[in-house]
Amino acid sequence: MTSVFRFVGRTLLVAAAIISVGCSSQMDQQRELELLADRRAEILSSGLPVNYGSLSIVRAQAKQNRVILEMLYAGDSTLSAQALYQQAEKYYCSNSEILTTLKQGLVYEIRIRNSRGQITVNELISDSTCNPSAAGS
């Protein structure tokens, strides 16, 4: 009977070790994503503000696995803030360097504010938004 308890005890110990390694690996991956987001935000911040016609990128920051880009929209363009976001999404989804980071799990959050500071666009760009057919796989 004691050999059964030893066997069960050892099995539980091995199972706990495997689970702990799996969790550790997942935590390491999350930490790597957070560091990647920090680096990307830092690089982007170093060149700000950047003006693209009536759109100005004024802030870049990282939060977990997200790079948050804050933009101001002057509203004096023929394109709406949503149309400008769609152009940004098309660029992010076609740039090979950015796509690589998206596939690793990085997410870009685009916030566009009007001249009064109100958020008019708050959208995420991720691997699943760039590849909607892959999201269900």
Backbone as JSON Lines, residues from 0, in Angstrom:
{"i":0,"aa":"M","n":[0.81,-1.19,0.0],"ca":[0.0,0.0,0.0],"c":[0.87,1.26,0.0]}
{"i":1,"aa":"T","n":[1.96,1.22,0.79],"ca":[2.84,2.39,0.81],"c":[3.49,2.62,-0.55]}
{"i":2,"aa":"S","n":[3.74,1.55,-1.3],"ca":[4.33,1.73,-2.63],"c":[3.36,2.45,-3.56]}
{"i":3,"aa":"V","n":[2.07,2.22,-3.39],"ca":[1.06,2.92,-4.19],"c":[1.1,4.41,-3.85]}
{"i":4,"aa":"F","n":[1.19,4.73,-2.54],"ca":[1.25,6.12,-2.13],"c":[2.52,6.79,-2.65]}
{"i":5,"aa":"R","n":[3.63,6.07,-2.62],"ca":[4.89,6.62,-3.15],"c":[4.74,6.91,-4.64]}
{"i":6,"aa":"F","n":[4.15,5.94,-5.36],"ca":[3.97,6.11,-6.8],"c":[3.09,7.33,-7.1]}
{"i":7,"aa":"V","n":[1.97,7.43,-6.38],"ca":[1.06,8.56,-6.57],"c":[1.76,9.86,-6.19]}
{"i":8,"aa":"G","n":[2.49,9.83,-5.09],"ca":[3.23,11.02,-4.65],"c":[4.25,11.46,-5.69]}
{"i":9,"aa":"R","n":[5.0,10.51,-6.22],"ca":[6.0,10.84,-7.25],"c":[5.33,11.35,-8.52]}
{"i":10,"aa":"T","n":[4.23,10.72,-8.89],"ca":[3.5,11.16,-10.09],"c":[3.01,12.59,-9.92]}
{"i":11,"aa":"L","n":[2.47,12.89,-8.75],"ca":[2.0,14.25,-8.48],"c":[3.16,15.24,-8.48]}
{"i":12,"aa":"L","n":[4.29,14.83,-7.94],"ca":[5.47,15.69,-7.91],"c":[5.95,15.99,-9.33]}
{"i":13,"aa":"V","n":[6.01,14.96,-10.17],"ca":[6.43,15.15,-11.57],"c":[5.43,16.05,-12.3]}
{"i":14,"aa":"A","n":[4.14,15.81,-12.08],"ca":[3.11,16.63,-12.72],"c":[3.24,18.1,-12.29]}
{"i":15,"aa":"A","n":[3.47,18.32,-11.01],"ca":[3.64,19.69,-10.5],"c":[4.86,20.34,-11.13]}
{"i":16,"aa":"A","n":[5.94,19.59,-11.28],"ca":[7.15,20.13,-11.9],"c":[6.9,20.51,-13.35]}
{"i":17,"aa":"I","n":[6.19,19.66,-14.08],"ca":[5.88,19.95,-15.49],"c":[5.01,21.19,-15.61]}
{"i":18,"aa":"I","n":[4.0,21.28,-14.76],"ca":[3.12,22.45,-14.78],"c":[3.9,23.71,-14.44]}
{"i":19,"aa":"S","n":[4.78,23.61,-13.46],"ca":[5.57,24.77,-13.06],"c":[6.49,25.22,-14.17]}
{"i":20,"aa":"V","n":[7.09,24.29,-14.91],"ca":[7.95,24.65,-16.04],"c":[7.12,25.31,-17.13]}
{"i":21,"aa":"G","n":[5.93,24.8,-17.4],"ca":[5.05,25.39,-18.4],"c":[4.66,26.8,-18.03]}
{"i":22,"aa":"C","n":[4.31,27.04,-16.79],"ca":[3.94,28.38,-16.33],"c":[5.13,29.31,-16.4]}
{"i":23,"aa":"S","n":[6.29,28.83,-16.02],"ca":[7.5,29.63,-16.06],"c":[7.81,30.05,-17.48]}
{"i":24,"aa":"S","n":[7.67,29.12,-18.41],"ca":[7.92,29.4,-19.82],"c":[6.96,30.47,-20.34]}
{"i":25,"aa":"Q","n":[5.69,30.36,-19.95],"ca":[4.69,31.32,-20.37],"c":[4.99,32.7,-19.77]}
{"i":26,"aa":"M","n":[5.43,32.73,-18.51],"ca":[5.78,33.99,-17.87],"c":[7.0,34.61,-18.54]}
{"i":27,"aa":"D","n":[7.97,33.79,-18.93],"ca":[9.15,34.29,-19.64],"c":[8.74,34.9,-20.98]}
{"i":28,"aa":"Q","n":[7.85,34.24,-21.69],"ca":[7.38,34.74,-22.98],"c":[6.66,36.08,-22.79]}
{"i":29,"aa":"Q","n":[5.82,36.19,-21.76],"ca":[5.11,37.43,-21.49],"c":[6.1,38.54,-21.15]}
{"i":30,"aa":"R","n":[7.1,38.23,-20.38],"ca":[8.11,39.22,-20.01],"c":[8.87,39.7,-21.25]}
{"i":31,"aa":"E","n":[9.2,38.77,-22.15],"ca":[9.88,39.14,-23.4],"c":[9.01,40.08,-24.23]}
{"i":32,"aa":"L","n":[7.71,39.8,-24.29],"ca":[6.79,40.68,-25.02],"c":[6.73,42.07,-24.4]}
{"i":33,"aa":"E","n":[6.72,42.12,-23.07],"ca":[6.69,43.41,-22.39],"c":[7.97,44.21,-22.67]}
{"i":34,"aa":"L","n":[9.11,43.53,-22.68],"ca":[10.37,44.2,-22.99],"c":[10.38,44.68,-24.44]}
{"i":35,"aa":"L","n":[9.85,43.88,-25.35],"ca":[9.77,44.27,-26.75],"c":[8.88,45.5,-26.91]}
{"i":36,"aa":"A","n":[7.74,45.52,-26.23],"ca":[6.84,46.68,-26.28],"c":[7.54,47.92,-25.73]}
{"i":37,"aa":"D","n":[8.26,47.76,-24.61],"ca":[9.02,48.88,-24.04],"c":[10.03,49.43,-25.04]}
{"i":38,"aa":"R","n":[10.78,48.53,-25.67],"ca":[11.8,48.96,-26.65],"c":[11.16,49.69,-27.83]}
{"i":39,"aa":"R","n":[10.08,49.13,-28.37],"ca":[9.41,49.75,-29.53],"c":[8.89,51.13,-29.15]}
{"i":40,"aa":"A","n":[8.27,51.25,-27.98],"ca":[7.73,52.54,-27.54],"c":[8.85,53.55,-27.33]}
{"i":41,"aa":"E","n":[9.95,53.09,-26.76],"ca":[11.11,53.96,-26.53],"c":[11.66,54.5,-27.85]}
{"i":42,"aa":"I","n":[11.82,53.61,-28.82],"ca":[12.33,54.01,-30.14],"c":[11.39,55.02,-30.79]}
{"i":43,"aa":"L","n":[10.1,54.73,-30.75],"ca":[9.13,55.64,-31.34],"c":[9.1,56.98,-30.61]}
{"i":44,"aa":"S","n":[9.18,56.96,-29.29],"ca":[9.15,58.2,-28.5],"c":[10.32,59.12,-28.8]}
{"i":45,"aa":"S","n":[11.46,58.52,-29.1],"ca":[12.67,59.33,-29.31],"c":[12.54,60.27,-30.5]}
{"i":46,"aa":"G","n":[11.66,59.99,-31.44],"ca":[11.51,60.85,-32.61],"c":[10.25,61.69,-32.61]}
{"i":47,"aa":"L","n":[9.56,61.76,-31.51],"ca":[8.29,62.49,-31.47],"c":[8.47,63.94,-31.08]}
{"i":48,"aa":"P","n":[7.56,64.82,-31.48],"ca":[6.36,64.56,-32.27],"c":[6.69,64.42,-33.76]}
{"i":49,"aa":"V","n":[5.84,63.67,-34.44],"ca":[5.95,63.5,-35.89],"c":[4.64,63.97,-36.5]}
{"i":50,"aa":"N","n":[4.73,64.79,-37.53],"ca":[3.54,65.32,-38.18],"c":[3.36,64.71,-39.56]}
{"i":51,"aa":"Y","n":[2.14,64.27,-39.83],"ca":[1.74,63.76,-41.14],"c":[0.5,64.54,-41.56]}
{"i":52,"aa":"G","n":[0.7,65.69,-42.15],"ca":[-0.44,66.52,-42.54],"c":[-1.2,66.96,-41.31]}
{"i":53,"aa":"S","n":[-2.47,66.59,-41.24],"ca":[-3.31,67.02,-40.12],"c":[-3.24,66.06,-38.93]}
{"i":54,"aa":"L","n":[-2.36,65.07,-39.01],"ca":[-2.21,64.09,-37.94],"c":[-0.83,64.23,-37.32]}
{"i":55,"aa":"S","n":[-0.78,64.31,-36.0],"ca":[0.5,64.39,-35.29],"c":[0.59,63.25,-34.29]}
{"i":56,"aa":"I","n":[1.67,62.48,-34.36],"ca":[1.91,61.44,-33.36],"c":[2.64,62.13,-32.22]}
{"i":57,"aa":"V","n":[2.02,62.15,-31.05],"ca":[2.56,62.93,-29.95],"c":[3.09,62.1,-28.79]}
{"i":58,"aa":"R","n":[2.7,60.82,-28.72],"ca":[3.15,60.03,-27.58],"c":[3.16,58.55,-27.92]}
{"i":59,"aa":"A","n":[4.17,57.87,-27.41],"ca":[4.25,56.41,-27.53],"c":[4.63,55.87,-26.16]}
{"i":60,"aa":"Q","n":[3.89,54.88,-25.71],"ca":[4.18,54.26,-24.42],"c":[3.85,52.78,-24.49]}
{"i":61,"aa":"A","n":[4.39,52.04,-23.56],"ca":[4.15,50.59,-23.53],"c":[3.33,50.24,-22.3]}
{"i":62,"aa":"K","n":[2.46,49.27,-22.48],"ca":[1.69,48.72,-21.36],"c":[1.5,47.24,-21.66]}
{"i":63,"aa":"Q","n":[2.11,46.42,-20.84],"ca":[2.12,44.97,-21.04],"c":[2.69,44.66,-22.42]}
{"i":64,"aa":"N","n":[1.91,43.99,-23.28],"ca":[2.42,43.64,-24.6],"c":[1.94,44.62,-25.68]}
{"i":65,"aa":"R","n":[1.47,45.8,-25.25],"ca":[0.94,46.81,-26.17],"c":[1.86,48.0,-26.3]}
{"i":66,"aa":"V","n":[1.94,48.52,-27.53],"ca":[2.56,49.81,-27.79],"c":[1.4,50.75,-28.07]}
{"i":67,"aa":"I","n":[1.24,51.76,-27.23],"ca":[0.12,52.69,-27.37],"c":[0.63,53.96,-28.05]}
{"i":68,"aa":"L","n":[0.03,54.27,-29.2],"ca":[0.4,55.48,-29.94],"c":[-0.75,56.48,-29.83]}
{"i":69,"aa":"E","n":[-0.43,57.66,-29.3],"ca":[-1.43,58.72,-29.17],"c":[-1.19,59.73,-30.28]}
{"i":70,"aa":"M","n":[-2.26,60.07,-30.98],"ca":[-2.18,60.99,-32.1],"c":[-3.21,62.09,-31.94]}
{"i":71,"aa":"L","n":[-2.88,63.26,-32.47],"ca":[-3.82,64.38,-32.5],"c":[-4.22,64.61,-33.94]}
{"i":72,"aa":"Y","n":[-5.5,64.78,-34.15],"ca":[-6.04,64.99,-35.49],"c":[-6.62,66.39,-35.55]}
{"i":73,"aa":"A","n":[-6.06,67.23,-36.44],"ca":[-6.5,68.61,-36.54],"c":[-7.85,68.74,-37.24]}
{"i":74,"aa":"G","n":[-8.22,67.74,-38.02],"ca":[-9.54,67.75,-38.65],"c":[-9.63,68.57,-39.92]}
{"i":75,"aa":"D","n":[-8.51,69.12,-40.38],"ca":[-8.55,69.94,-41.59],"c":[-8.12,69.15,-42.83]}
{"i":76,"aa":"S","n":[-8.36,67.87,-42.82],"ca":[-7.98,66.99,-43.91],"c":[-9.22,66.5,-44.63]}
{"i":77,"aa":"T","n":[-9.02,66.04,-45.87],"ca":[-10.14,65.44,-46.6],"c":[-10.45,64.05,-46.07]}
{"i":78,"aa":"L","n":[-9.51,63.47,-45.31],"ca":[-9.71,62.14,-44.73],"c":[-10.18,62.26,-43.29]}
{"i":79,"aa":"S","n":[-11.1,61.4,-42.9],"ca":[-11.56,61.37,-41.51],"c":[-10.5,60.7,-40.64]}
{"i":80,"aa":"A","n":[-10.66,60.83,-39.34],"ca":[-9.73,60.17,-38.41],"c":[-9.78,58.66,-38.6]}
{"i":81,"aa":"Q","n":[-10.97,58.11,-38.83],"ca":[-11.11,56.66,-39.05],"c":[-10.39,56.24,-40.33]}
{"i":82,"aa":"A","n":[-10.48,57.04,-41.38],"ca":[-9.79,56.72,-42.64],"c":[-8.27,56.78,-42.44]}
{"i":83,"aa":"L","n":[-7.8,57.73,-41.64],"ca":[-6.37,57.8,-41.35],"c":[-5.92,56.58,-40.57]}
{"i":84,"aa":"Y","n":[-6.76,56.13,-39.62],"ca":[-6.45,54.91,-38.89],"c":[-6.36,53.72,-39.84]}
{"i":85,"aa":"Q","n":[-7.3,53.62,-40.77],"ca":[-7.3,52.5,-41.72],"c":[-6.03,52.5,-42.57]}
{"i":86,"aa":"Q","n":[-5.54,53.69,-42.92],"ca":[-4.26,53.77,-43.65],"c":[-3.12,53.27,-42.77]}
{"i":87,"aa":"A","n":[-3.14,53.66,-41.49],"ca":[-2.1,53.2,-40.56],"c":[-2.16,51.69,-40.42]}
{"i":88,"aa":"E","n":[-3.36,51.14,-40.29],"ca":[-3.51,49.69,-40.16],"c":[-2.97,48.98,-41.39]}
{"i":89,"aa":"K","n":[-3.27,49.5,-42.56],"ca":[-2.78,48.9,-43.8],"c":[-1.24,48.9,-43.82]}
{"i":90,"aa":"Y","n":[-0.64,50.01,-43.37],"ca":[0.82,50.09,-43.31],"c":[1.39,49.08,-42.32]}
{"i":91,"aa":"Y","n":[0.83,49.04,-41.11],"ca":[1.34,48.13,-40.08],"c":[1.19,46.67,-40.51]}
{"i":92,"aa":"C","n":[0.11,46.37,-41.21],"ca":[-0.13,44.99,-41.63],"c":[0.68,44.59,-42.86]}
{"i":93,"aa":"S","n":[1.34,45.56,-43.5],"ca":[2.14,45.22,-44.69],"c":[3.64,45.39,-44.45]}
{"i":94,"aa":"N","n":[4.02,46.0,-43.33],"ca":[5.44,46.2,-43.02],"c":[6.0,44.92,-42.4]}
{"i":95,"aa":"S","n":[6.99,44.32,-43.05],"ca":[7.5,43.01,-42.6],"c":[8.08,43.05,-41.19]}
{"i":96,"aa":"E","n":[8.77,44.13,-40.84],"ca":[9.35,44.23,-39.49],"c":[8.25,44.27,-38.42]}
{"i":97,"aa":"I","n":[7.22,45.06,-38.69],"ca":[6.11,45.17,-37.74],"c":[5.33,43.86,-37.69]}
{"i":98,"aa":"L","n":[5.1,43.25,-38.84],"ca":[4.38,41.97,-38.88],"c":[5.06,40.91,-38.03]}
{"i":99,"aa":"T","n":[6.39,40.91,-38.05],"ca":[7.14,39.94,-37.24],"c":[6.82,40.13,-35.76]}
{"i":100,"aa":"T","n":[6.78,41.38,-35.31],"ca":[6.48,41.64,-33.89],"c":[5.02,41.3,-33.56]}
{"i":101,"aa":"L","n":[4.13,41.53,-34.52],"ca":[2.71,41.19,-34.3],"c":[2.55,39.68,-34.14]}
{"i":102,"aa":"K","n":[3.26,38.92,-34.95],"ca":[3.18,37.46,-34.88],"c":[3.74,36.93,-33.56]}
{"i":103,"aa":"Q","n":[4.66,37.7,-32.95],"ca":[5.21,37.31,-31.65],"c":[4.23,37.61,-30.52]}
{"i":104,"aa":"G","n":[3.19,38.4,-30.8],"ca":[2.2,38.72,-29.78],"c":[2.12,40.18,-29.4]}
{"i":105,"aa":"L","n":[2.93,41.03,-30.04],"ca":[2.87,42.46,-29.76],"c":[1.6,43.03,-30.37]}
{"i":106,"aa":"V","n":[1.03,44.04,-29.73],"ca":[-0.19,44.69,-30.2],"c":[0.06,46.2,-30.2]}
{"i":107,"aa":"Y","n":[-0.42,46.86,-31.24],"ca":[-0.36,48.32,-31.3],"c":[-1.76,48.87,-31.04]}
{"i":108,"aa":"E","n":[-1.86,49.8,-30.11],"ca":[-3.13,50.47,-29.83],"c":[-3.01,51.88,-30.38]}
{"i":109,"aa":"I","n":[-3.9,52.21,-31.3],"ca":[-3.89,53.53,-31.93],"c":[-5.01,54.36,-31.33]}
{"i":110,"aa":"R","n":[-4.63,55.48,-30.72],"ca":[-5.61,56.41,-30.15],"c":[-5.49,57.73,-30.9]}
{"i":111,"aa":"I","n":[-6.56,58.15,-31.51],"ca":[-6.57,59.43,-32.21],"c":[-7.54,60.35,-31.47]}
{"i":112,"aa":"R","n":[-7.02,61.52,-31.11],"ca":[-7.83,62.51,-30.38],"c":[-8.1,63.71,-31.3]}
{"i":113,"aa":"N","n":[-9.25,64.33,-31.1],"ca":[-9.54,65.54,-31.86],"c":[-8.9,66.74,-31.17]}
{"i":114,"aa":"S","n":[-9.13,67.93,-31.72],"ca":[-8.49,69.13,-31.17],"c":[-8.96,69.46,-29.75]}
{"i":115,"aa":"R","n":[-10.07,68.88,-29.31],"ca":[-10.56,69.08,-27.94],"c":[-10.04,68.02,-26.98]}
{"i":116,"aa":"G","n":[-9.26,67.08,-27.49],"ca":[-8.7,66.03,-26.65],"c":[-9.57,64.8,-26.5]}
{"i":117,"aa":"Q","n":[-10.71,64.78,-27.18],"ca":[-11.62,63.63,-27.1],"c":[-11.12,62.52,-28.02]}
{"i":118,"aa":"I","n":[-11.19,61.3,-27.54],"ca":[-10.76,60.16,-28.36],"c":[-11.82,59.9,-29.43]}
{"i":119,"aa":"T","n":[-11.37,59.95,-30.7],"ca":[-12.28,59.66,-31.81],"c":[-12.03,58.27,-32.39]}
{"i":120,"aa":"V","n":[-10.82,57.77,-32.22],"ca":[-10.48,56.42,-32.67],"c":[-9.66,55.76,-31.56]}
{"i":121,"aa":"N","n":[-10.02,54.54,-31.2],"ca":[-9.23,53.76,-30.25],"c":[-9.3,52.31,-30.73]}
{"i":122,"aa":"E","n":[-8.32,51.92,-31.52],"ca":[-8.34,50.61,-32.18],"c":[-7.04,49.86,-31.92]}
{"i":123,"aa":"L","n":[-7.13,48.54,-31.99],"ca":[-5.96,47.68,-31.83],"c":[-5.54,47.12,-33.18]}
{"i":124,"aa":"I","n":[-4.24,47.05,-33.38],"ca":[-3.68,46.36,-34.54],"c":[-2.88,45.19,-33.99]}
{"i":125,"aa":"S","n":[-3.28,43.99,-34.38],"ca":[-2.64,42.77,-33.88],"c":[-2.49,41.79,-35.04]}
{"i":126,"aa":"D","n":[-1.89,40.67,-34.75],"ca":[-1.76,39.64,-35.78],"c":[-3.14,39.21,-36.27]}
{"i":127,"aa":"S","n":[-4.11,39.12,-35.37],"ca":[-5.45,38.68,-35.79],"c":[-6.19,39.73,-36.6]}
{"i":128,"aa":"T","n":[-5.93,41.03,-36.38],"ca":[-6.58,42.05,-37.21],"c":[-5.93,42.13,-38.58]}
{"i":129,"aa":"C","n":[-4.64,41.8,-38.65],"ca":[-3.95,41.8,-39.95],"c":[-4.25,40.52,-40.73]}
{"i":130,"aa":"N","n":[-4.53,39.43,-40.04],"ca":[-4.81,38.13,-40.66],"c":[-6.08,37.56,-40.06]}
{"i":131,"aa":"P","n":[-7.25,38.13,-40.4],"ca":[-8.48,37.66,-39.77],"c":[-8.76,36.18,-39.99]}
{"i":132,"aa":"S","n":[-8.32,35.62,-41.1],"ca":[-8.57,34.19,-41.34],"c":[-7.76,33.31,-40.4]}
{"i":133,"aa":"A","n":[-6.61,33.82,-39.92],"ca":[-5.76,33.05,-39.0],"c":[-6.28,33.12,-37.57]}
{"i":134,"aa":"A","n":[-7.14,34.1,-37.26],"ca":[-7.62,34.27,-35.89],"c":[-8.44,33.08,-35.42]}
{"i":135,"aa":"G","n":[-9.18,32.45,-36.31],"ca":[-10.0,31.32,-35.92],"c":[-9.24,30.02,-35.88]}
{"i":136,"aa":"S","n":[-8.03,29.99,-36.41],"ca":[-7.24,28.74,-36.46],"c":[-6.66,28.41,-35.12]}
